[in-house]
PDB file of C-alpha atoms in Angstrom:
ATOM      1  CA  UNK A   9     -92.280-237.510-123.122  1.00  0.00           C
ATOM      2  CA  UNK A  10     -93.130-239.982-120.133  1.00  0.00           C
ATOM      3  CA  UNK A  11     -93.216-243.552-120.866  1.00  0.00           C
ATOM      4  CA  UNK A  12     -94.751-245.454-118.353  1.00  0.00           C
ATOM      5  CA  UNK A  13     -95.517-249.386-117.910  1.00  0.00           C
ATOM      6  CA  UNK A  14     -98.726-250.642-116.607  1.00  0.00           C
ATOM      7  CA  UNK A  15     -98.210-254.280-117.808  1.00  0.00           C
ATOM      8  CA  UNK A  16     -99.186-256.772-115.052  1.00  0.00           C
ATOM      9  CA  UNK A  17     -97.977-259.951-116.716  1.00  0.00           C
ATOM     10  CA  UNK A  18     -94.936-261.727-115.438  1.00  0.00           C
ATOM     11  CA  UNK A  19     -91.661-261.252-117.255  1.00  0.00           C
ATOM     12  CA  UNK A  20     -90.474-263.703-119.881  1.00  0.00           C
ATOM     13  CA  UNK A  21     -87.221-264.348-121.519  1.00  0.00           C
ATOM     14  CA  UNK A  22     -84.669-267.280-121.948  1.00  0.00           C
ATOM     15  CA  UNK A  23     -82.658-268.184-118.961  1.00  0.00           C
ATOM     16  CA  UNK A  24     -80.089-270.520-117.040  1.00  0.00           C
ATOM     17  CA  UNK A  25     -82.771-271.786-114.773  1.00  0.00           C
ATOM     18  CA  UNK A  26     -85.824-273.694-114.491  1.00  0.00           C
ATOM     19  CA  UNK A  27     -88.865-272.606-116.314  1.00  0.00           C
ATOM     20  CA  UNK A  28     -90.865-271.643-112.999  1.00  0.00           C
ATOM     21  CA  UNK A  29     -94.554-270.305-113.510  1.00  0.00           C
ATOM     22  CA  UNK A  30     -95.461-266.970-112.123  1.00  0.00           C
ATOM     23  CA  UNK A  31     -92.090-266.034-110.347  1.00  0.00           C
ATOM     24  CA  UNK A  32     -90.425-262.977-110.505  1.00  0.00           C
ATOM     25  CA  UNK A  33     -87.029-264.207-109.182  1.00  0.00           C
ATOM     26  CA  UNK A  34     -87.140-266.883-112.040  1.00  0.00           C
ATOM     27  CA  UNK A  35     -87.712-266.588-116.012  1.00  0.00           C
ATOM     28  CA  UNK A  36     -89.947-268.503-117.497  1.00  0.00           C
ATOM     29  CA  UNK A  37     -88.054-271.158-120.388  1.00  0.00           C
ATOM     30  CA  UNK A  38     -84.889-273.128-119.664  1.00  0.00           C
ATOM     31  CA  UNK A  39     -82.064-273.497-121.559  1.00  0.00           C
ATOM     32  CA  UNK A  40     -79.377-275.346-120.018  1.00  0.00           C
ATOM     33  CA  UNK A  41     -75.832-274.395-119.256  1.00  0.00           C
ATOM     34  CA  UNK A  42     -72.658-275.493-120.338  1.00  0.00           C
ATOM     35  CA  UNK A  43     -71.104-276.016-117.532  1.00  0.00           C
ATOM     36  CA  UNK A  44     -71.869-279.778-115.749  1.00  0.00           C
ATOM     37  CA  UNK A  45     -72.055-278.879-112.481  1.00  0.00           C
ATOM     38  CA  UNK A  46     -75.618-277.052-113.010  1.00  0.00           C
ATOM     39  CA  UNK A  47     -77.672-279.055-114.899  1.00  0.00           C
ATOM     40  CA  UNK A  48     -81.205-277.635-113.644  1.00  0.00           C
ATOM     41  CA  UNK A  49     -84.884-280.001-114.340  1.00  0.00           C
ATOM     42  CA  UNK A  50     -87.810-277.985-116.078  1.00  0.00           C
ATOM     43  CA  UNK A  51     -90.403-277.627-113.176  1.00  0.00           C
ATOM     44  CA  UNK A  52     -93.163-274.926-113.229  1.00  0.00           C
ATOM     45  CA  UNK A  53     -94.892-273.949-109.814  1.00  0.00           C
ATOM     46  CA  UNK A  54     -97.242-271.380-108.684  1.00  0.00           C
ATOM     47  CA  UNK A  55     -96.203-268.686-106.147  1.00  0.00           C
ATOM     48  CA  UNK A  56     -98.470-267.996-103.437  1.00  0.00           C
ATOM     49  CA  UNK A  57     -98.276-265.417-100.300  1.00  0.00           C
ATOM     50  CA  UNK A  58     -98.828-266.663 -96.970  1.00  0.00           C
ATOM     51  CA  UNK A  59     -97.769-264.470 -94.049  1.00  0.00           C
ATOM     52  CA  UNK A  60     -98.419-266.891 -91.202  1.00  0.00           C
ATOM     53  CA  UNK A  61     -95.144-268.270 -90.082  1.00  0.00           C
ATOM     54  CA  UNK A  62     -93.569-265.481 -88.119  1.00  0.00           C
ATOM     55  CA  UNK A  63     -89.515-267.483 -89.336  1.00  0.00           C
ATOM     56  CA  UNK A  64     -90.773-266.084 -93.067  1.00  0.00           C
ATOM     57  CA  UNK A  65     -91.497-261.858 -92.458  1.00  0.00           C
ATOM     58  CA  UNK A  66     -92.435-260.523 -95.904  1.00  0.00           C
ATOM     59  CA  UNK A  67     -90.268-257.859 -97.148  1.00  0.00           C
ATOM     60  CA  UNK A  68     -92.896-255.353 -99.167  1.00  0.00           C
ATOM     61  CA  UNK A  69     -91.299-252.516-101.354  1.00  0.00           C
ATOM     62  CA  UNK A  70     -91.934-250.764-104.165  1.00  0.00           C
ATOM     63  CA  UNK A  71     -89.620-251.186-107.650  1.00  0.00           C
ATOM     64  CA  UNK A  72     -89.682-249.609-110.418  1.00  0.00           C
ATOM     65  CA  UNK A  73     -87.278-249.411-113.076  1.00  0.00           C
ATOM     66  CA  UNK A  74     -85.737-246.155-114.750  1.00  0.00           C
ATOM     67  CA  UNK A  75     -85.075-246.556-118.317  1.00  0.00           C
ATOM     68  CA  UNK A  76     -81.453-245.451-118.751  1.00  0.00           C
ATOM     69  CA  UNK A  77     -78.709-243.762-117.274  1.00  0.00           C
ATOM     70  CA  UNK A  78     -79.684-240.271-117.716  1.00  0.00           C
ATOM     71  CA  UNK A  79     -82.875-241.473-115.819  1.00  0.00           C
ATOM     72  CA  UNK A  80     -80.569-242.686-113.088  1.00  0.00           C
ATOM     73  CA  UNK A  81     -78.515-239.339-113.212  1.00  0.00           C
ATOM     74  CA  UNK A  82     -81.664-236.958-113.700  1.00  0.00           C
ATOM     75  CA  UNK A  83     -82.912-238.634-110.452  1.00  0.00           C
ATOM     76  CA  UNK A  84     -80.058-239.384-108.427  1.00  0.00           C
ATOM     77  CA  UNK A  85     -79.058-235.317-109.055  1.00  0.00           C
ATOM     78  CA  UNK A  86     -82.884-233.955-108.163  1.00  0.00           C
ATOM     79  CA  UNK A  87     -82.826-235.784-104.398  1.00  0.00           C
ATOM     80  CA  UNK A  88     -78.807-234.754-103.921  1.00  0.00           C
ATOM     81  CA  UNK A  89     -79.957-232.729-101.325  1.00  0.00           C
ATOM     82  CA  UNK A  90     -81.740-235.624 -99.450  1.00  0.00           C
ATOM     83  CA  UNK A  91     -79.231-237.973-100.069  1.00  0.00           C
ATOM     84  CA  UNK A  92     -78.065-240.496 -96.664  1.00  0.00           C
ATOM     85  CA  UNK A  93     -75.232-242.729 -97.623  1.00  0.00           C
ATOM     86  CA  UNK A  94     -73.976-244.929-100.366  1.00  0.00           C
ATOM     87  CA  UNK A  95     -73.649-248.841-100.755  1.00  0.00           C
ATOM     88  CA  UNK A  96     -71.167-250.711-102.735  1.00  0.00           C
ATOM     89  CA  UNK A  97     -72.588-254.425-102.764  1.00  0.00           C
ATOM     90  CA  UNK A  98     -71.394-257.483-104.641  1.00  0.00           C
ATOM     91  CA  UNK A  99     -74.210-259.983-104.691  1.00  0.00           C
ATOM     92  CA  UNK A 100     -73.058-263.749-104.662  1.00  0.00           C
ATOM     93  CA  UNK A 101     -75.854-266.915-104.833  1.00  0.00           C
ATOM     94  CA  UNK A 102     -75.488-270.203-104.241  1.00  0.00           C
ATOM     95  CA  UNK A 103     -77.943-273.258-105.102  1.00  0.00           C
ATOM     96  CA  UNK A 104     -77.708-277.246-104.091  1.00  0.00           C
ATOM     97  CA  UNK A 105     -76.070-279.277-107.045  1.00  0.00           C
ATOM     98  CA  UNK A 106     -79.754-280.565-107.839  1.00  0.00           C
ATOM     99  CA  UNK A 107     -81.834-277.451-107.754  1.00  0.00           C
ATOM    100  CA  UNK A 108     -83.158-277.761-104.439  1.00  0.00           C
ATOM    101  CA  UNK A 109     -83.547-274.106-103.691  1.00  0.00           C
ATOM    102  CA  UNK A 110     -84.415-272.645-107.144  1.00  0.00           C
ATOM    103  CA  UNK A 111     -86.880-275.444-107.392  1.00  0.00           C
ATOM    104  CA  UNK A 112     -88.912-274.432-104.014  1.00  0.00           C
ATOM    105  CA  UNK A 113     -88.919-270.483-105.293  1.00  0.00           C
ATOM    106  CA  UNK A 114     -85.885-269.576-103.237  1.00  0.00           C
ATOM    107  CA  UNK A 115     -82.643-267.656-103.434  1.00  0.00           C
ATOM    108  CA  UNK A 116     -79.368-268.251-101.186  1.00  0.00           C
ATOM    109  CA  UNK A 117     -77.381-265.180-101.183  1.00  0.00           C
ATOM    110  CA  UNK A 118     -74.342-263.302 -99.491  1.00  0.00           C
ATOM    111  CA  UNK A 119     -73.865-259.986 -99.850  1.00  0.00           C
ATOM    112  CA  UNK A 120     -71.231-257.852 -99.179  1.00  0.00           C
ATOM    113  CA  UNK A 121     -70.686-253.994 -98.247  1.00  0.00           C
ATOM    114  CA  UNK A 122     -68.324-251.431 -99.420  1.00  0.00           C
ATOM    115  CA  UNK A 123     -65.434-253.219 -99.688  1.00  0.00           C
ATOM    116  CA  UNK A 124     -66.340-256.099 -97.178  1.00  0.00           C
ATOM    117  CA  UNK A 125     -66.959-253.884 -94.218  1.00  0.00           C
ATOM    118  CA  UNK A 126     -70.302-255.974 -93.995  1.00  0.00           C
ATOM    119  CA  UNK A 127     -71.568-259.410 -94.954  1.00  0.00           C
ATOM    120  CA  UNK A 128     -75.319-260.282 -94.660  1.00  0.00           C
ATOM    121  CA  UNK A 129     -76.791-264.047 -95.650  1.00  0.00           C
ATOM    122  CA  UNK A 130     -80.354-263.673 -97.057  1.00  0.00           C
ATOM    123  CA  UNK A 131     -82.592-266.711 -98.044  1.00  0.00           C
ATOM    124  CA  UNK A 132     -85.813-265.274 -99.815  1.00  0.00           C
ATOM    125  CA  UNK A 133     -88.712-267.412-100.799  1.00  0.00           C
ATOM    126  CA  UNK A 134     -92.115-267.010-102.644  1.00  0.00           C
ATOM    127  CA  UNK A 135     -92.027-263.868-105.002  1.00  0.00           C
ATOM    128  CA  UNK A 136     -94.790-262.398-105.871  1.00  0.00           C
ATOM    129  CA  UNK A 137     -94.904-258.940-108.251  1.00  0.00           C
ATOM    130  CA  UNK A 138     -97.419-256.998-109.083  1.00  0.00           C
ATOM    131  CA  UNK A 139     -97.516-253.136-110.543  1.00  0.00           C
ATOM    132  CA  UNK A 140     -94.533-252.215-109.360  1.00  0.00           C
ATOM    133  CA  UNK A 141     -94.643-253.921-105.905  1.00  0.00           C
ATOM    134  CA  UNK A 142     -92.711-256.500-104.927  1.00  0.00           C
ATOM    135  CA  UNK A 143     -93.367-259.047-101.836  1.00  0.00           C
ATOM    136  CA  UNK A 144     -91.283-261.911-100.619  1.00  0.00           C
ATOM    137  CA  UNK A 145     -90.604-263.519 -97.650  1.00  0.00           C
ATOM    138  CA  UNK A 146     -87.006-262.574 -96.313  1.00  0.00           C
ATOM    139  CA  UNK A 147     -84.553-263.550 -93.684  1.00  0.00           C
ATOM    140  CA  UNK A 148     -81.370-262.153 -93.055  1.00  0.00           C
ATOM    141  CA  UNK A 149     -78.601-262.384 -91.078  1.00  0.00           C
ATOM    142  CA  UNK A 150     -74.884-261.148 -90.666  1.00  0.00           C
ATOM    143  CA  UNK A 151     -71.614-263.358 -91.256  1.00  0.00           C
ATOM    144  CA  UNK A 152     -67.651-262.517 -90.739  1.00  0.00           C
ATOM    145  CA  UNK A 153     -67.233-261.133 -94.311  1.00  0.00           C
ATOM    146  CA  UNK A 154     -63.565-263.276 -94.101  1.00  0.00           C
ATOM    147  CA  UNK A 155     -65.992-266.474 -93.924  1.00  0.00           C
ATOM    148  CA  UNK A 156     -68.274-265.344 -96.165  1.00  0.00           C
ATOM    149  CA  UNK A 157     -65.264-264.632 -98.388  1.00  0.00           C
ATOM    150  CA  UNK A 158     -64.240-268.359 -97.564  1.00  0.00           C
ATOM    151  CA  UNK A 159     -67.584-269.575 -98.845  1.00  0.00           C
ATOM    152  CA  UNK A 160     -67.533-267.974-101.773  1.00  0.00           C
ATOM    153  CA  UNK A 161     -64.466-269.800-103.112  1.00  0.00           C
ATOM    154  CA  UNK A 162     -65.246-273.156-101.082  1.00  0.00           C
ATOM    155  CA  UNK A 163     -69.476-272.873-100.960  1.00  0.00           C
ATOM    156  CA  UNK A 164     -69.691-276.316 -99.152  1.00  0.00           C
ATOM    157  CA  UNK A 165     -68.106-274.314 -96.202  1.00  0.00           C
ATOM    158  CA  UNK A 166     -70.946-272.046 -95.470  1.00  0.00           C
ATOM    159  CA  UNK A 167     -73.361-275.070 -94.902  1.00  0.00           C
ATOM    160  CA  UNK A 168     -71.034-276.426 -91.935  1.00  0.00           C
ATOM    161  CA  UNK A 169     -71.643-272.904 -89.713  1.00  0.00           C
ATOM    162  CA  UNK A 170     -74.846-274.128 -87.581  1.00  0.00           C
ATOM    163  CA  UNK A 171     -75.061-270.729 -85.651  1.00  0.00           C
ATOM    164  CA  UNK A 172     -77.138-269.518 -88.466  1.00  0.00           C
ATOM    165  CA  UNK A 173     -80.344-269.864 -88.716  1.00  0.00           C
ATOM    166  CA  UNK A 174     -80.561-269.340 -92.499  1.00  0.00           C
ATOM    167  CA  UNK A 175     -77.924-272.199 -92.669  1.00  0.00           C
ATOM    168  CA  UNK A 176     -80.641-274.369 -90.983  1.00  0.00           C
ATOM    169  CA  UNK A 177     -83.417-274.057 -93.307  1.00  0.00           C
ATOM    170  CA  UNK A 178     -81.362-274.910 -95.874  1.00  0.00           C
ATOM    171  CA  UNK A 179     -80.131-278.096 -94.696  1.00  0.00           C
ATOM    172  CA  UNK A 180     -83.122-279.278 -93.261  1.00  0.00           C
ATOM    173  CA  UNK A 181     -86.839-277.142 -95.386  1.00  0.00           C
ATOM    174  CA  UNK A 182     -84.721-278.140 -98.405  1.00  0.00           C
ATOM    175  CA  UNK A 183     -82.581-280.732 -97.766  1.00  0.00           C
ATOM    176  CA  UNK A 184     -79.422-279.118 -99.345  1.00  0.00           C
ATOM    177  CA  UNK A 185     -76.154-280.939 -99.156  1.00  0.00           C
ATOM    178  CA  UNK A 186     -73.608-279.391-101.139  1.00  0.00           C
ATOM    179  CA  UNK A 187     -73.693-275.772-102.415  1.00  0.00           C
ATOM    180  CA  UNK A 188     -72.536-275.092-106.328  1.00  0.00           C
ATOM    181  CA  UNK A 189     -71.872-270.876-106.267  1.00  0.00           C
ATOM    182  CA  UNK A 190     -73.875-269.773-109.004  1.00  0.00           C
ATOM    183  CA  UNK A 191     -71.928-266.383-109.606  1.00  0.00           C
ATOM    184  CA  UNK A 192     -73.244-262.486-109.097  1.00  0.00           C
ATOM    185  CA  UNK A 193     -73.591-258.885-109.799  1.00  0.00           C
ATOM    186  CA  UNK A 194     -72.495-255.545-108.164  1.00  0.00           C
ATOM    187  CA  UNK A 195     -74.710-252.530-106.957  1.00  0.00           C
ATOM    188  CA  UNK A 196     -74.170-249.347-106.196  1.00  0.00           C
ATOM    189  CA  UNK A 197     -77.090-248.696-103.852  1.00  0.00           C
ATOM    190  CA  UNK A 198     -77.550-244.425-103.180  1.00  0.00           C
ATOM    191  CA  UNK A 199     -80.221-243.620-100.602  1.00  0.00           C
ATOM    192  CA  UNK A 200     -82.066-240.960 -99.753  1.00  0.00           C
ATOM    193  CA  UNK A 201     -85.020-239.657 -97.174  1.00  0.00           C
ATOM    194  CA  UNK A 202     -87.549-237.870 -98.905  1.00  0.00           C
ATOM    195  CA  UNK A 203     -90.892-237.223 -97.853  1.00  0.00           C
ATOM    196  CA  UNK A 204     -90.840-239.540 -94.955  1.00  0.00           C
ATOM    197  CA  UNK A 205     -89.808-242.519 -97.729  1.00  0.00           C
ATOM    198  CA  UNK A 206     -86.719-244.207 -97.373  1.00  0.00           C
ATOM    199  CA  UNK A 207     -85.676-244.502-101.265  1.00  0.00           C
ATOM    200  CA  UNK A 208     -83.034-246.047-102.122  1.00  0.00           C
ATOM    201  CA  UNK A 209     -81.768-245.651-106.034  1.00  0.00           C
ATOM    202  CA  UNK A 210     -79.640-248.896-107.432  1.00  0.00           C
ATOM    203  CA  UNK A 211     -77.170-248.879-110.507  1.00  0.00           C
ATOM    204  CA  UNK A 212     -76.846-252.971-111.070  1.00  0.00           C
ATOM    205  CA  UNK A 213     -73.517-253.944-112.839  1.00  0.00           C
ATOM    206  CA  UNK A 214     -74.096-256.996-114.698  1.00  0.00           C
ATOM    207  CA  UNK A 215     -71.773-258.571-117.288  1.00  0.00           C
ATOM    208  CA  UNK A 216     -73.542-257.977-119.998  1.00  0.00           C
ATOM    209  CA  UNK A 217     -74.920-254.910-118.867  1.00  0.00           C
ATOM    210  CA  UNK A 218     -76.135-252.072-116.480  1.00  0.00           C
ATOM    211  CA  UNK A 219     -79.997-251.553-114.932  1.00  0.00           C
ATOM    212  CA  UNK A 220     -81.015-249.162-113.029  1.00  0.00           C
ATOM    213  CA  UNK A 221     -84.529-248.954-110.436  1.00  0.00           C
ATOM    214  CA  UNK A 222     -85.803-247.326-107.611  1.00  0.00           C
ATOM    215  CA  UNK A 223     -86.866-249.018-104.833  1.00  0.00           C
ATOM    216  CA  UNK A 224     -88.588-247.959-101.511  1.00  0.00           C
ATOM    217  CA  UNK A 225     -89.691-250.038 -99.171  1.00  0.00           C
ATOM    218  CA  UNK A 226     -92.791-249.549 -96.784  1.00  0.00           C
ATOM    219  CA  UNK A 227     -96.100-250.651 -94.893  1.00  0.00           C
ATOM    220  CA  UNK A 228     -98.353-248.674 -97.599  1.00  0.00           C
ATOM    221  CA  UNK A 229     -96.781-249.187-100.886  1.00  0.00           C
ATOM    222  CA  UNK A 230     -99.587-247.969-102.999  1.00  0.00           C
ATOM    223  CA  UNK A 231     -99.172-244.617-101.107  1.00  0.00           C
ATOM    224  CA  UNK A 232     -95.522-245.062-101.719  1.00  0.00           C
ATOM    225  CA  UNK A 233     -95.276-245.968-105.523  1.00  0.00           C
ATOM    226  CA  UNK A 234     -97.963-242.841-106.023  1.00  0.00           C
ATOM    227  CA  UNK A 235     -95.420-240.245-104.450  1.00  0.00           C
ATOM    228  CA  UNK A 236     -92.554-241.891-106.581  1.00  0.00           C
ATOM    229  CA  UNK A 237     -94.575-241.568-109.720  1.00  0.00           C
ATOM    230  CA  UNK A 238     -95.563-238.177-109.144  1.00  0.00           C
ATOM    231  CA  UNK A 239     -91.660-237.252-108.706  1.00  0.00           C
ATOM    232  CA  UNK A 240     -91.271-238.858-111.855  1.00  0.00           C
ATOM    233  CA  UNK A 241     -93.292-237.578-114.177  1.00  0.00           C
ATOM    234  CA  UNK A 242     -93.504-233.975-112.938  1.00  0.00           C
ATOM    235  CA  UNK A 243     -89.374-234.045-113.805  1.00  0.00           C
ATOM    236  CA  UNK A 244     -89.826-235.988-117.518  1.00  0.00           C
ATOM    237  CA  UNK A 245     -87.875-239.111-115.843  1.00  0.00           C
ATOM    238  CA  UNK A 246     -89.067-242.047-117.834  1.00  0.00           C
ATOM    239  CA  UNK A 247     -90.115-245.461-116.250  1.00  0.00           C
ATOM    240  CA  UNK A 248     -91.860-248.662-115.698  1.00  0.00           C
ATOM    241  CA  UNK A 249     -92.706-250.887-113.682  1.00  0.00           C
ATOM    242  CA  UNK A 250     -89.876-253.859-112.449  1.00  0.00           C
ATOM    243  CA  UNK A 251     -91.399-256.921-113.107  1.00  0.00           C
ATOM    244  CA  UNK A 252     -88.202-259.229-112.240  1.00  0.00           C
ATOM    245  CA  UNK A 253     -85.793-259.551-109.482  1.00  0.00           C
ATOM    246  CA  UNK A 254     -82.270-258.703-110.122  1.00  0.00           C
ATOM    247  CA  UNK A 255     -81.444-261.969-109.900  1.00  0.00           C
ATOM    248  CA  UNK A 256     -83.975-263.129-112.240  1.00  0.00           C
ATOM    249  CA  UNK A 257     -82.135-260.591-114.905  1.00  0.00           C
ATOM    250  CA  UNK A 258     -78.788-262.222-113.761  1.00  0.00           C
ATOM    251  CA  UNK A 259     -79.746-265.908-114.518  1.00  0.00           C
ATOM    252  CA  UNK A 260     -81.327-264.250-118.042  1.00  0.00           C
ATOM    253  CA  UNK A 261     -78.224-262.632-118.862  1.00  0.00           C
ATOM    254  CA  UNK A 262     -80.473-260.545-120.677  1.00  0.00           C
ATOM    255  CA  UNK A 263     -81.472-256.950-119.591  1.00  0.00           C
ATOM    256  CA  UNK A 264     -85.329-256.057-119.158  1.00  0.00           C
ATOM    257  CA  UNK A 265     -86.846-254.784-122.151  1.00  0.00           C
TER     258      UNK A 265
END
């Protein structure tokens, strides 16, 4: 039997951050953490789309989330024969010591390839989910993976390299002056080209647990998400719609229902 998830309401579940209305990066309630060097305020904002500053492209994809491992293998087995490449990624996020990033809707991340063969910064801002697709405004850009290894163990280092844009916007939209590394999660990212979609299946290593989605993104993602369905029901492969971020499940610590 198919289970599928049409719920259009925002997920909600305790977390380690700010209670932040409407945001699919962030979970709703607070609860504070132990440790004193994050000690977050309870602030609630409304996320809102604007695609008019050309710094800020929005990154549209579809994401929906399989329910289990034999989803993930079901799937990952039926498009073998489309099947690109592989990612290994370790996902590591950073805020300023008084919220100013998670406050505005935004997340500061590095992210490193197969064994540090890569290292992109990303700074995304403004989520907004709904049914399955996901839009945010997105910036990228690639750092020595040795620095960004640096950073990682000293994060007030990665504010002092200028050359990047990213590094900027921080400083000076947010007016972040110290960085407090907030932890991460792994990835194993498989991708494959099928039917003129780039789709790229993810198996998300958390410490508490494992997820596991599809994502795809494109310029017409209701076309998109109906071609992904359609795979997915005509082979029994049970789903729902994402309605969180990864790295609103990783400052949960709790695994989507």
């Amino acid at each position: 039997m198919i289970k599928v998830c049409t719920k259009h309401s925002l997920f909600t579940h305790h977390s380690i951050m700010p209670s932040l209305s409407q945001s699919p990066l962030f979970p709703i309630h607070f609860k504070p953490l132990k440790s004193p060097l994050l000690k977050f305020k309870t602030l609630n904002f409304t996320t809102t789309i604007n695609n008019k500053n050309p710094s800020n492209p929005i990154e549209v994809e579809v994401k929906l989330r399989l329910k289990n491992s034999h989803s993930h293998k079901t799937l990952t087995t039926l498009l073998s024969q489309f099947h690109t490449q592989t990612h290994h990624q370790e996902n590591i996020f950073f805020d300023g010591p008084n919220q100013e990033l998670t406050s505005n809707l935004s997340v500061f991340r590095l992210r490193f390839y197969n064994q540090d063969s890569t290292c992109i910064v990303s700074l995304k801002s403004k989520p907004q989910i709904i049914s399955g697709i996901f839009r945010v405004f997105e910036e990228e850009e690639p750092i020595d993976c040795f620095i960004g290894r640096s950073c990682v163990d000293d994060p007030g280092k990665l504010l002092l390299i200028d050359t990047l844009r990213i590094v900027k916007r921080v400083k000076e939209e947010f007016g972040v002056e110290g960085l407090v590394c907030l932890g991460g999660f792994k990835n194993v990212r498989r991708v494959y080209e099928w039917k003129g979609l780039k789709l790229e299946v993810d198996e998300t290593m958390y410490d508490f647990g494992t997820c596991y989605e599809v994502e795809c993104e494109s310029f017409e993602p209701e076309k998109a998400k109906v071609l992904i369905e359609e795979l997915l029901r005509s082979n029994g492969i049970e789903y729902c719609y994402s309605e969180v971020s990864k790295f609103a499940t990783f400052v949960s610590r709790q695994l989507p229902n």
